[in-house]
PDB file of C-alpha atoms in Angstrom:
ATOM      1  CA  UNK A   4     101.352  92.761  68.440  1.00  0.00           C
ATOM      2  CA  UNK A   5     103.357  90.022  70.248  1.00  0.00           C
ATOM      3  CA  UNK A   6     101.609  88.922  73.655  1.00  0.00           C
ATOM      4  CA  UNK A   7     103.514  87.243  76.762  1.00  0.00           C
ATOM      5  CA  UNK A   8     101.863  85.642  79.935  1.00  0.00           C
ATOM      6  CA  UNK A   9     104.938  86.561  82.637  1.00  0.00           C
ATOM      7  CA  UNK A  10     107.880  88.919  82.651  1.00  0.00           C
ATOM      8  CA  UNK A  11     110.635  87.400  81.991  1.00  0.00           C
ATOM      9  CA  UNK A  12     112.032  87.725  85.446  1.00  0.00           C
ATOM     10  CA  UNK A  13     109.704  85.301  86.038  1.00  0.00           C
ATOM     11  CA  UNK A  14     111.290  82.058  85.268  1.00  0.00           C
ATOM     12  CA  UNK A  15     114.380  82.543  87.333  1.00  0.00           C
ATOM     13  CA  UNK A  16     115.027  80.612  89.969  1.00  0.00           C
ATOM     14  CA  UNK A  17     115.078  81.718  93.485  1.00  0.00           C
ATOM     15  CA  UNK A  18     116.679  80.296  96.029  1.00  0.00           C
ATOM     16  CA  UNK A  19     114.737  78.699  99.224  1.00  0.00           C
ATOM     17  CA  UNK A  20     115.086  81.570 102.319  1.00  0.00           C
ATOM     18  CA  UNK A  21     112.960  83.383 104.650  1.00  0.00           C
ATOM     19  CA  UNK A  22     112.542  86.099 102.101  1.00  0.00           C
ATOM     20  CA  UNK A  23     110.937  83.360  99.598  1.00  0.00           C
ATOM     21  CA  UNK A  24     109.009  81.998 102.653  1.00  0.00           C
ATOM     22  CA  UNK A  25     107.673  85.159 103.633  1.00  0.00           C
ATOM     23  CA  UNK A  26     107.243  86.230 100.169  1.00  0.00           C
ATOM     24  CA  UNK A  27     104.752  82.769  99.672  1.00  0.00           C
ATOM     25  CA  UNK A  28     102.890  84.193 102.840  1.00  0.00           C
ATOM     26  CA  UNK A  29     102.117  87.560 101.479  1.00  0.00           C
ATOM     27  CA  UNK A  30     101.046  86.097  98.260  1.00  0.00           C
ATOM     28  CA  UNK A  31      98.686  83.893 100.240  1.00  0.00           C
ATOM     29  CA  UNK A  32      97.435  86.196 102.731  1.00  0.00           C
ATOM     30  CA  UNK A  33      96.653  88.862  99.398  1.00  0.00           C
ATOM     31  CA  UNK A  34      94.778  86.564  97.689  1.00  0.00           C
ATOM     32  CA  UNK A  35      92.634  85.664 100.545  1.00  0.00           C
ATOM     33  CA  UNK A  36      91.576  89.521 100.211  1.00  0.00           C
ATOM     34  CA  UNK A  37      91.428  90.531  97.507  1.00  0.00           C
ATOM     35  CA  UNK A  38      91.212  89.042  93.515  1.00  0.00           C
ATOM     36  CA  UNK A  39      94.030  89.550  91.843  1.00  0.00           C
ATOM     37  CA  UNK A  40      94.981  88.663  88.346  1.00  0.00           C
ATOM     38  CA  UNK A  41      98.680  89.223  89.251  1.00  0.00           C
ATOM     39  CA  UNK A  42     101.380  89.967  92.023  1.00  0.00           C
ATOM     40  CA  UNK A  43     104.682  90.644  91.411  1.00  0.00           C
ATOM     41  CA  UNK A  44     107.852  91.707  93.564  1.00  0.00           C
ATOM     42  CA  UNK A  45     109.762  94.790  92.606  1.00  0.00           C
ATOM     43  CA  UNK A  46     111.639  96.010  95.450  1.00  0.00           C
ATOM     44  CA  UNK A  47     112.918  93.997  98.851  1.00  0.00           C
ATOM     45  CA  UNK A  48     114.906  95.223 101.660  1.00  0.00           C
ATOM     46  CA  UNK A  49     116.043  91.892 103.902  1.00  0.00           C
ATOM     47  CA  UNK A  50     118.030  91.914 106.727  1.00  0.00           C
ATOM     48  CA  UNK A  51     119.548  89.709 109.394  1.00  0.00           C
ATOM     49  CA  UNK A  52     122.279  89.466 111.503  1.00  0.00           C
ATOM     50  CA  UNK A  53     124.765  86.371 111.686  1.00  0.00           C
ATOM     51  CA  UNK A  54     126.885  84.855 114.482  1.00  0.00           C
ATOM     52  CA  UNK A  55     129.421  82.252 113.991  1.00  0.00           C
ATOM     53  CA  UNK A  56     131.711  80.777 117.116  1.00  0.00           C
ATOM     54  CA  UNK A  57     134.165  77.932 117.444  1.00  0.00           C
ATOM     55  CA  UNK A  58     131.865  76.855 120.246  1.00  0.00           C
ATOM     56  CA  UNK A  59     129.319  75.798 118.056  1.00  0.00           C
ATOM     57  CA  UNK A  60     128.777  73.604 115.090  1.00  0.00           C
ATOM     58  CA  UNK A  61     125.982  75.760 113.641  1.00  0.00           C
ATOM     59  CA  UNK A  62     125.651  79.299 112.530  1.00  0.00           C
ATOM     60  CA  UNK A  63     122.790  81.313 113.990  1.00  0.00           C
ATOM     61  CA  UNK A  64     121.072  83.778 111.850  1.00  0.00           C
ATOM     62  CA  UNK A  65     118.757  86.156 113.633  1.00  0.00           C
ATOM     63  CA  UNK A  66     116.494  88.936 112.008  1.00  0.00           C
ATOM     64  CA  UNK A  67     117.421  92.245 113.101  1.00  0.00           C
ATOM     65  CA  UNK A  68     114.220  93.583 112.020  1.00  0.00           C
ATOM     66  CA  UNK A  69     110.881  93.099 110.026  1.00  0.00           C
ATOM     67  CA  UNK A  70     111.681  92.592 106.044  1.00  0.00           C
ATOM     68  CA  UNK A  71     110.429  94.867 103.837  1.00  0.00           C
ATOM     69  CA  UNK A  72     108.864  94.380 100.322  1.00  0.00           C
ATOM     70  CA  UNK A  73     107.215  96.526  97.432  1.00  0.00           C
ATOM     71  CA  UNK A  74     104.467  94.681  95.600  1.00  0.00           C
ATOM     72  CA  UNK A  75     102.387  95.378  92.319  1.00  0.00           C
ATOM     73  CA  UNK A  76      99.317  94.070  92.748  1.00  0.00           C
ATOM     74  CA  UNK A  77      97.189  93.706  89.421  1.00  0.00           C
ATOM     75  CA  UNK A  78      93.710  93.297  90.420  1.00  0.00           C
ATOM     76  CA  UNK A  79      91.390  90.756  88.464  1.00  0.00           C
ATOM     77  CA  UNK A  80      88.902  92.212  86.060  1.00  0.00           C
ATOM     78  CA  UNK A  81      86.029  91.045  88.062  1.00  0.00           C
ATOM     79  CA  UNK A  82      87.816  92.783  91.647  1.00  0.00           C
ATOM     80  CA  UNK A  83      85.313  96.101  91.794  1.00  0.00           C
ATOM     81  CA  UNK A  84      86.985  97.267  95.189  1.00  0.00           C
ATOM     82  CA  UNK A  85      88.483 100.596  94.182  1.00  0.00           C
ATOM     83  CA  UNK A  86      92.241 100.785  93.714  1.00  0.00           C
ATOM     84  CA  UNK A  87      93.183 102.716  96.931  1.00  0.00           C
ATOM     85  CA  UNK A  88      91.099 100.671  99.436  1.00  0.00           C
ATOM     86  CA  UNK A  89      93.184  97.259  97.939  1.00  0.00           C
ATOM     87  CA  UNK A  90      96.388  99.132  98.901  1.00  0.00           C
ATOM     88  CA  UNK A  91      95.015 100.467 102.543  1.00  0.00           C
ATOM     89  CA  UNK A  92      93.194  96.842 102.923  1.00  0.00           C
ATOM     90  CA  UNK A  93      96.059  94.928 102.137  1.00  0.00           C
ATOM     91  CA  UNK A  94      98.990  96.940 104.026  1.00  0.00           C
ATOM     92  CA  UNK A  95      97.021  96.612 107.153  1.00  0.00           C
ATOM     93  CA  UNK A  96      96.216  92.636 106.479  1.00  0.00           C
ATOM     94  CA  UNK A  97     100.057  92.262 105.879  1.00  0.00           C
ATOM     95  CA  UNK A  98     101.700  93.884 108.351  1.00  0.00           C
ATOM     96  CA  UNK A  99     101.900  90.973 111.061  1.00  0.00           C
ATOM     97  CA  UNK A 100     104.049  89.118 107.786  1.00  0.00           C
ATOM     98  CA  UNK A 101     106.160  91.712 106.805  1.00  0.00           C
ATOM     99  CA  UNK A 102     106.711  95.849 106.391  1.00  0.00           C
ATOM    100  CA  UNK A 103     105.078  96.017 103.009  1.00  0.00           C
ATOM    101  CA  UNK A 104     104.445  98.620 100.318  1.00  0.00           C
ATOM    102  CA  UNK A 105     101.431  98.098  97.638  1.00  0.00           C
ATOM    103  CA  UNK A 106     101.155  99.786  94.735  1.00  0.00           C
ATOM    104  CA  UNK A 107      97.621  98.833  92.728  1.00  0.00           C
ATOM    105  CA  UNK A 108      97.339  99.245  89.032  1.00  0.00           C
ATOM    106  CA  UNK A 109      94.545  97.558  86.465  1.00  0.00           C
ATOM    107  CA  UNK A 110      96.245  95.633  83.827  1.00  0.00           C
ATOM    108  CA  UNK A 111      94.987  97.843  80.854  1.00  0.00           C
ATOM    109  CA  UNK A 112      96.652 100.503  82.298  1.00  0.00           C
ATOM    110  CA  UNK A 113      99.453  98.169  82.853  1.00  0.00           C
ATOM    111  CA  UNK A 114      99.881  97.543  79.182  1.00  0.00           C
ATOM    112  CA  UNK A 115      99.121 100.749  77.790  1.00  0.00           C
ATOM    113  CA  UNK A 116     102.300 102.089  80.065  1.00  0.00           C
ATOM    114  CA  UNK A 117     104.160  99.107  78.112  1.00  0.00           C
ATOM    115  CA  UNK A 118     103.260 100.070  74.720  1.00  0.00           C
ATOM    116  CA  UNK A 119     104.064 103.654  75.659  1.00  0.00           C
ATOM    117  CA  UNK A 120     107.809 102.594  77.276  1.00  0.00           C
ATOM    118  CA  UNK A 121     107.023 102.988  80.547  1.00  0.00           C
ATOM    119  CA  UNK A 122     110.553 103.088  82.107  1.00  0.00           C
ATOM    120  CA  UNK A 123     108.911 101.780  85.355  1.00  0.00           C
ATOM    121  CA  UNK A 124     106.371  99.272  84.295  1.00  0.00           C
ATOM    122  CA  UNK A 125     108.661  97.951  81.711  1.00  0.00           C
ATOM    123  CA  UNK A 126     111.676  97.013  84.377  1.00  0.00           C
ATOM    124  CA  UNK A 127     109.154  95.747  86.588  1.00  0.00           C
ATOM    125  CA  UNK A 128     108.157  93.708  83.336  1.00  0.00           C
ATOM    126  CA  UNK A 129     111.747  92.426  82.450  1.00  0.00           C
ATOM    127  CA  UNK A 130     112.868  92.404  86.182  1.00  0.00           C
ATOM    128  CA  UNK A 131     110.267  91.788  88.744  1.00  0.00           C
ATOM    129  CA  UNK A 132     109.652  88.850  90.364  1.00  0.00           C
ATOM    130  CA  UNK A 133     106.387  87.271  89.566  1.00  0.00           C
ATOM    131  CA  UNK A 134     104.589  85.638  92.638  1.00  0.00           C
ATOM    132  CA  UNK A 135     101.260  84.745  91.304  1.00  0.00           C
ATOM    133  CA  UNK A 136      99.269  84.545  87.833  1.00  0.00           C
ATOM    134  CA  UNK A 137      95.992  83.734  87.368  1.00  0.00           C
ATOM    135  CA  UNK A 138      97.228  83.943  83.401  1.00  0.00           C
ATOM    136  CA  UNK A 139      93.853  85.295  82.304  1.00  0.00           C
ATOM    137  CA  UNK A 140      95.177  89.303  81.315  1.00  0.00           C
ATOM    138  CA  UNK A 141      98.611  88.707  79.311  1.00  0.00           C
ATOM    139  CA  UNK A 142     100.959  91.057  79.157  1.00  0.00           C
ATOM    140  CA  UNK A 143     101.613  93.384  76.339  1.00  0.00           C
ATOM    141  CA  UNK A 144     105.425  93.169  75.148  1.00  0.00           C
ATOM    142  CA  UNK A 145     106.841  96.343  75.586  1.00  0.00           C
ATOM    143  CA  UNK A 146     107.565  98.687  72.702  1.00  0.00           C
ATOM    144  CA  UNK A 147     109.937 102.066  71.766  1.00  0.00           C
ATOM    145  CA  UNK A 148     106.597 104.181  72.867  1.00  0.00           C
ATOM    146  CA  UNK A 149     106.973 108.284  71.982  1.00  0.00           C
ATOM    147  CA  UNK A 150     110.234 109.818  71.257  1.00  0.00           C
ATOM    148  CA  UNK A 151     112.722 109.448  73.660  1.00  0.00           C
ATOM    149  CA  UNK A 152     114.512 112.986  73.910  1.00  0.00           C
ATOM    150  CA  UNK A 153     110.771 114.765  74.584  1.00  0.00           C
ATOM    151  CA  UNK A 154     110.461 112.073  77.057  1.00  0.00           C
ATOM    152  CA  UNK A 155     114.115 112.962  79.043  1.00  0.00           C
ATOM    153  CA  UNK A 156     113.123 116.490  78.365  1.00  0.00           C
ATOM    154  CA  UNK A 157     109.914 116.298  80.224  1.00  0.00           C
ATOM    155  CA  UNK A 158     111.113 114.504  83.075  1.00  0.00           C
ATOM    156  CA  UNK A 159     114.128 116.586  83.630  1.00  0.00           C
ATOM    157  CA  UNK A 160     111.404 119.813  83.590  1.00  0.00           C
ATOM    158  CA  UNK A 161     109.281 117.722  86.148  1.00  0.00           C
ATOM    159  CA  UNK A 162     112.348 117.455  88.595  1.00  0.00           C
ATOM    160  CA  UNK A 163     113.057 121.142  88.266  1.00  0.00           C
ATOM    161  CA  UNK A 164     109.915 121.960  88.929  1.00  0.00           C
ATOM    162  CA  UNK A 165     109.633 119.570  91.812  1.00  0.00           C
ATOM    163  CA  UNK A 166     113.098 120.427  92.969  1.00  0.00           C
ATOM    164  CA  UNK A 167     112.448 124.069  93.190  1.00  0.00           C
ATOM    165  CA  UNK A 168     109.200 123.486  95.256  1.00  0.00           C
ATOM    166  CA  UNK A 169     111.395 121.434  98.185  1.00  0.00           C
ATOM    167  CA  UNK A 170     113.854 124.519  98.483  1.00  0.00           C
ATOM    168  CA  UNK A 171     110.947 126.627  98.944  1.00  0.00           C
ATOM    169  CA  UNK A 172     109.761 124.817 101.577  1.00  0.00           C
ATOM    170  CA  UNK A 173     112.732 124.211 103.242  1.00  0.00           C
ATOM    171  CA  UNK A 174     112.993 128.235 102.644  1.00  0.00           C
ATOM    172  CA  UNK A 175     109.961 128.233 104.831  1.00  0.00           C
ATOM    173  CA  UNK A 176     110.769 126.003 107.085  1.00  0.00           C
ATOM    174  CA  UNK A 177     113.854 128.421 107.913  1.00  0.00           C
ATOM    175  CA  UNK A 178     111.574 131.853 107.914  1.00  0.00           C
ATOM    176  CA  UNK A 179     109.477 129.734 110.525  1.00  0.00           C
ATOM    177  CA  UNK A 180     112.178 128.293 112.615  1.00  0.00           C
ATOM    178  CA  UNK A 181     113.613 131.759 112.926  1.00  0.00           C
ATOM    179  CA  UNK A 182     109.855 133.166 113.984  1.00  0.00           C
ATOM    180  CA  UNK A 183     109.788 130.499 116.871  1.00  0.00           C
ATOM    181  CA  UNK A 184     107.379 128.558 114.849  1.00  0.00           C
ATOM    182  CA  UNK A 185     108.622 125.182 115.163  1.00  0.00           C
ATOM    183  CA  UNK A 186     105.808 123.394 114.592  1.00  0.00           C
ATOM    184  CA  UNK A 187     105.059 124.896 111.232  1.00  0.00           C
ATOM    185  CA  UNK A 188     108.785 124.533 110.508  1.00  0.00           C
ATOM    186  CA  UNK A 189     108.581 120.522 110.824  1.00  0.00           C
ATOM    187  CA  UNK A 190     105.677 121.132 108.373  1.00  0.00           C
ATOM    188  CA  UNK A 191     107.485 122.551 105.945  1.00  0.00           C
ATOM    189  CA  UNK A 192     110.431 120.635 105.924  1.00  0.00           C
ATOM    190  CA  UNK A 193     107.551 117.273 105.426  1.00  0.00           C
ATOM    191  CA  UNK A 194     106.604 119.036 102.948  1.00  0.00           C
ATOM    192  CA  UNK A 195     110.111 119.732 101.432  1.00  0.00           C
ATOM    193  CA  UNK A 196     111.049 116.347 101.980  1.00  0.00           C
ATOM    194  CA  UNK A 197     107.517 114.514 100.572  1.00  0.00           C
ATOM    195  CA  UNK A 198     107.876 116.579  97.440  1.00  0.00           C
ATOM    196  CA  UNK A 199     111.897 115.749  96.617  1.00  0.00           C
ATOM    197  CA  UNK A 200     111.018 112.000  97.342  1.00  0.00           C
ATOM    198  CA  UNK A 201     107.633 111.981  95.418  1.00  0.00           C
ATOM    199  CA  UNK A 202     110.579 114.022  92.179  1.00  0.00           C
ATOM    200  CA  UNK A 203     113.159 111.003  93.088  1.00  0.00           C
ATOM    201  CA  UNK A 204     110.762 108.203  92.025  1.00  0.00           C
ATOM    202  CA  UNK A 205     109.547 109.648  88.939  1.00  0.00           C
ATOM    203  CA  UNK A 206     113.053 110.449  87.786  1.00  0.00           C
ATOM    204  CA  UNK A 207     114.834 107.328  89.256  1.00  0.00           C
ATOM    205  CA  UNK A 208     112.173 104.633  88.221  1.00  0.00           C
ATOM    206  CA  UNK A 209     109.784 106.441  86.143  1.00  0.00           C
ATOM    207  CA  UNK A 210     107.169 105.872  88.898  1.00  0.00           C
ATOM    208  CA  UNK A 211     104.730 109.150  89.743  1.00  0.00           C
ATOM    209  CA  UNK A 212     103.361 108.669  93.301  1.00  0.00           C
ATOM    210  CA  UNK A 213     100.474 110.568  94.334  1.00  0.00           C
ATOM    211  CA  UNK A 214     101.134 109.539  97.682  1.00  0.00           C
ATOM    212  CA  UNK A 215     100.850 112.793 100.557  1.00  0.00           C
ATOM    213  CA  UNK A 216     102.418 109.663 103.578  1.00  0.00           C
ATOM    214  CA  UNK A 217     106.111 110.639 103.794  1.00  0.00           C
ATOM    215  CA  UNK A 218     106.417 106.852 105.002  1.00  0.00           C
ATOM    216  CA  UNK A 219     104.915 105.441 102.211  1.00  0.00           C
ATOM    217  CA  UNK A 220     107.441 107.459 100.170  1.00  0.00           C
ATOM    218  CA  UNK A 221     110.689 106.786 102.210  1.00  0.00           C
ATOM    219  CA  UNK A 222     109.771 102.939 101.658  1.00  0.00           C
ATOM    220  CA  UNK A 223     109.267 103.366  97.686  1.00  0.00           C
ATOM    221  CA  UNK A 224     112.539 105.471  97.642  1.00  0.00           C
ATOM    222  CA  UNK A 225     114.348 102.734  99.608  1.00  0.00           C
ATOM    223  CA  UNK A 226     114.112 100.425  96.169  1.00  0.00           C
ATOM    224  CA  UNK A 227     115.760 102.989  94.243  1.00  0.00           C
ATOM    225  CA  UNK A 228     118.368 105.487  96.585  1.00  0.00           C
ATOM    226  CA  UNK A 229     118.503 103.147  99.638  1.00  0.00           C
ATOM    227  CA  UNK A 230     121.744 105.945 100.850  1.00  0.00           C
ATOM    228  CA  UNK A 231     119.431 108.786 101.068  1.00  0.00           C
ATOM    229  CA  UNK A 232     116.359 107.875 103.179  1.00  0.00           C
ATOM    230  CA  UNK A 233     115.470 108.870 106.076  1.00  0.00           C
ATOM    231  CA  UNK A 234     114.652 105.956 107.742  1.00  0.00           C
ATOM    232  CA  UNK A 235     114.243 105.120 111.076  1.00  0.00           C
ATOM    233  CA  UNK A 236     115.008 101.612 110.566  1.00  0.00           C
ATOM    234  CA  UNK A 237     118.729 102.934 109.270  1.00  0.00           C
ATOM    235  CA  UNK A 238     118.916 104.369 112.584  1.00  0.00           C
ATOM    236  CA  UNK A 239     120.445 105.210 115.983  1.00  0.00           C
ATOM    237  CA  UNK A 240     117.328 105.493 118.713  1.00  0.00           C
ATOM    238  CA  UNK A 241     118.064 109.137 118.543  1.00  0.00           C
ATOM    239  CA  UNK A 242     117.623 109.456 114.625  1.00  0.00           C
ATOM    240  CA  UNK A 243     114.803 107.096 114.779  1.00  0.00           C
ATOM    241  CA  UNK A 244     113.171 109.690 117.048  1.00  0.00           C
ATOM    242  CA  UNK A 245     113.644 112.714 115.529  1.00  0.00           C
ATOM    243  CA  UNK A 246     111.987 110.867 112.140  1.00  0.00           C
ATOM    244  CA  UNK A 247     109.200 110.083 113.669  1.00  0.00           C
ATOM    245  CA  UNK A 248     108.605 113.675 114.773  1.00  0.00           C
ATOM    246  CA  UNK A 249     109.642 114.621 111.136  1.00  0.00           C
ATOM    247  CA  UNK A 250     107.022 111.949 109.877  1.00  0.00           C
ATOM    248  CA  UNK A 251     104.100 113.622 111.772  1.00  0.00           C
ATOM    249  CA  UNK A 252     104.640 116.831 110.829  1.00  0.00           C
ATOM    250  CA  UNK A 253     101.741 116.459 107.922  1.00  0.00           C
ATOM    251  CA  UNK A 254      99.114 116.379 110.528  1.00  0.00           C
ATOM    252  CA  UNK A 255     100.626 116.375 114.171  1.00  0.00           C
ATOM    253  CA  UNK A 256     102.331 119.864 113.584  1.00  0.00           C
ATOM    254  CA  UNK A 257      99.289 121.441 112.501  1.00  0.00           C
ATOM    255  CA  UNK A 258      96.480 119.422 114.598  1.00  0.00           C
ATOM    256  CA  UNK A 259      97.835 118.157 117.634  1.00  0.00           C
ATOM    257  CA  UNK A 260      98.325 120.714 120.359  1.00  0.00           C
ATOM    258  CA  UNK A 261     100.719 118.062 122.353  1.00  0.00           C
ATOM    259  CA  UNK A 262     102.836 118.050 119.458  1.00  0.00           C
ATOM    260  CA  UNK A 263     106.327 119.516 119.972  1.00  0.00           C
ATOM    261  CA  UNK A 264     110.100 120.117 118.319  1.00  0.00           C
ATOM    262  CA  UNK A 265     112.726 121.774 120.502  1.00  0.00           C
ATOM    263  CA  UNK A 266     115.122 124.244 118.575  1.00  0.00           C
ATOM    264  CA  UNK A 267     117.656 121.480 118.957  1.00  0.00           C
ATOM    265  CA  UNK A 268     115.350 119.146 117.161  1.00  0.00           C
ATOM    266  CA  UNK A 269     114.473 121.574 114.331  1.00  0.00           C
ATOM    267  CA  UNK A 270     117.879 122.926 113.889  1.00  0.00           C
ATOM    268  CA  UNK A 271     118.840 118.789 113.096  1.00  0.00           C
ATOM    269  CA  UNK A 272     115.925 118.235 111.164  1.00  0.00           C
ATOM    270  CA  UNK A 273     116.630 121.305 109.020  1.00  0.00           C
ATOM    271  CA  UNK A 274     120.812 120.481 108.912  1.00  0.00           C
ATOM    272  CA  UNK A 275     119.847 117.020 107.556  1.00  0.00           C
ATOM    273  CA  UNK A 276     117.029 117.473 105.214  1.00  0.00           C
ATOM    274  CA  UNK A 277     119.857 120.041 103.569  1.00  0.00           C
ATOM    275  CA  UNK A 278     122.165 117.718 103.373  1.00  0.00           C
ATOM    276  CA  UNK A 279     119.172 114.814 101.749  1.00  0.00           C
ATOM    277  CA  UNK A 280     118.369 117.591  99.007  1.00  0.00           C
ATOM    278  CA  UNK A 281     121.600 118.583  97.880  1.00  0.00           C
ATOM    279  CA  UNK A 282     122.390 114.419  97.162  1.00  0.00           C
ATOM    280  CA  UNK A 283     119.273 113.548  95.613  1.00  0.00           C
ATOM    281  CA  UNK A 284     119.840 116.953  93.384  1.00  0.00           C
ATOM    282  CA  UNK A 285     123.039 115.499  92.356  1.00  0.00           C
ATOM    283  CA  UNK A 286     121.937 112.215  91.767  1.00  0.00           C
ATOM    284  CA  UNK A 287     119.259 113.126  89.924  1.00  0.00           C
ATOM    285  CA  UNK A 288     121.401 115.528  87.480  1.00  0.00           C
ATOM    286  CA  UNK A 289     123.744 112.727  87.346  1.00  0.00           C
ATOM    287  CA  UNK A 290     120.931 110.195  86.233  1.00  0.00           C
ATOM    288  CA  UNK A 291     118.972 112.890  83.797  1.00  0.00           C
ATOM    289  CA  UNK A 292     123.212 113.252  81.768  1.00  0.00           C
ATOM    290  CA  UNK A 293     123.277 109.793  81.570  1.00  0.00           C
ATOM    291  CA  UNK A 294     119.884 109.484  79.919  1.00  0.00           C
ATOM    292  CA  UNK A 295     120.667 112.554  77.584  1.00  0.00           C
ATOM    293  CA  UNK A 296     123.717 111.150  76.838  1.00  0.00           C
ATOM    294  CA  UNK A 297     122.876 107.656  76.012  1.00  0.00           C
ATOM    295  CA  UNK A 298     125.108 106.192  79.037  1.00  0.00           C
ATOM    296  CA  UNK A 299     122.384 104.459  79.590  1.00  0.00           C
ATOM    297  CA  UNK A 300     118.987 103.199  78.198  1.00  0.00           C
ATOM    298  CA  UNK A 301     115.522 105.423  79.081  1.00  0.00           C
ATOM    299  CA  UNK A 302     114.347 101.942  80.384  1.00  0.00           C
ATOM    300  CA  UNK A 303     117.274 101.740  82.537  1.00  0.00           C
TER     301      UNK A 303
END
């Protein structure tokens, strides 16, 4: 079976700007905690604000607000610090650089995705943007993996499934709302939310999150369905602060007796979250057609 060090995204050439800057500082500052055989760039949200003005001679460029970036890191064989402490470890280190998302996968469970056609693991492969290699683990070249139609079939059954469980919840998050129950309300509709996000990714990118942080999902859906977060950084003040009460409805709805969601609140929370299900249901169907139909590729 044919072997290759880098993806092949690898050897591109990217241009000199604070994104490649700041993506030479995460690198750094993640290998200074962590051993890793690999690092690699899959998703980046950058944005900045220019002004021009016949006053002046120069353009200034100033950054709205922090970048963000999702990163694969591959730990080396010898790294013996479980999988989920990396992540936590390295999202706090990095968050004075950047707003950054880890994901943390061994490289035999790298290649066995590859050899399988992992739709997600093989466009990071071909597409990602490789930011360090210790060259030590190659990578497998991908190949056709199991049959393709079972494969569709299976994922389209896993965003039914998934589907199904976020209009429950937002079912419950209406029985609730209309028992005065706000706070259990906001919990369901986290709930509603957290599962359609965790359904996006796996039918988007091929990506299954295990993830229960509706923050750490909002950032992974950014990379694929940027129109349909719910992100406060997308946001008027307003929006920004009913997501953050949406956000810490997990815990602070349940737990936290100072914890609280006017019917005004709710009622927007509930009108919106509608209106976030019904798109990603019809992007979804959209993308599940276009893999039956061979518009495009199950690696696509």
């Amino acid at each position: 079976m044919k072997k290759q060090k880098t993806p092949v995204a690898a050897t591109k050439n990217v241009k000199e700007s604070t994104e490649t800057t700041e993506l030479k500082s995460l690198t750094q500052a993640i290998l200074m905690k962590t051993k890793a055989e690999k690092v690699i760039c899959f998703g980046s949200i950058v944005t900045t604000k220019k002004k021009n003005s016949c006053f002046s001679s120069d353009e200034a460029v100033k950054r709205v607000e922090p970048n963000s970036y999702c990163l694969l890191v591959i730990p080396s064989v010898t790294e013996t610090v479980p999988d989920i402490l990396i992540q936590q470890r390295l999202e706090e280190h990095l968050k004075n650089i950047a707003t950054v998302s880890i994901i943390v996968h061994r490289m035999e469970e790298i290649n066995a995705a590859l050899q399988n056609n992992s739709s997600f693991f093989t466009k990071v492969y071909k597409k990602g943007l490789l930011l360090h290699d210790n060259e030590l683990e190659p990578f497998i070249a991908p190949t056709t993996g199991k049959n393709i139609s079972e494969r569709i079939s299976k994922r389209e059954k896993f965003w039914n499934q998934w589907f199904e469980l976020s209009q429950s919840f937002l079912m419950g998050a209406h029985f609730y709302s209309g028992e005065q129950r706000n706070n259990l309300a906001v919990f369901m509709l986290h709930q509603s939310l957290q599962h359609c996000y965790s359904a996006m990714l796996k039918v988007l990118t091929g990506y299954r999150s295990n993830s229960n942080s509706l923050k750490r999902l909002v950032k992974l859906i950014d990379s694929a369905l940027p129109d349909s977060s719910f992100s406060p950084a997308e946001a008027s003040p307003e929006s920004a602060r009913l997501s953050a009460l949406l956000m810490k409805g997990f815990s602070d709805a349940r737990y936290n007796d100072k914890y609280s969601v006017t019917n005004d609140e709710l009622n927007t929370l509930l009108y919106r979250i509608e209106k976030i299900l019904t798109h990603a249901n019809m992007i979804c169907q959209d993308r599940l057609q276009d893999l039956k139909s061979g518009k495009i590729a199950y690696t696509g």
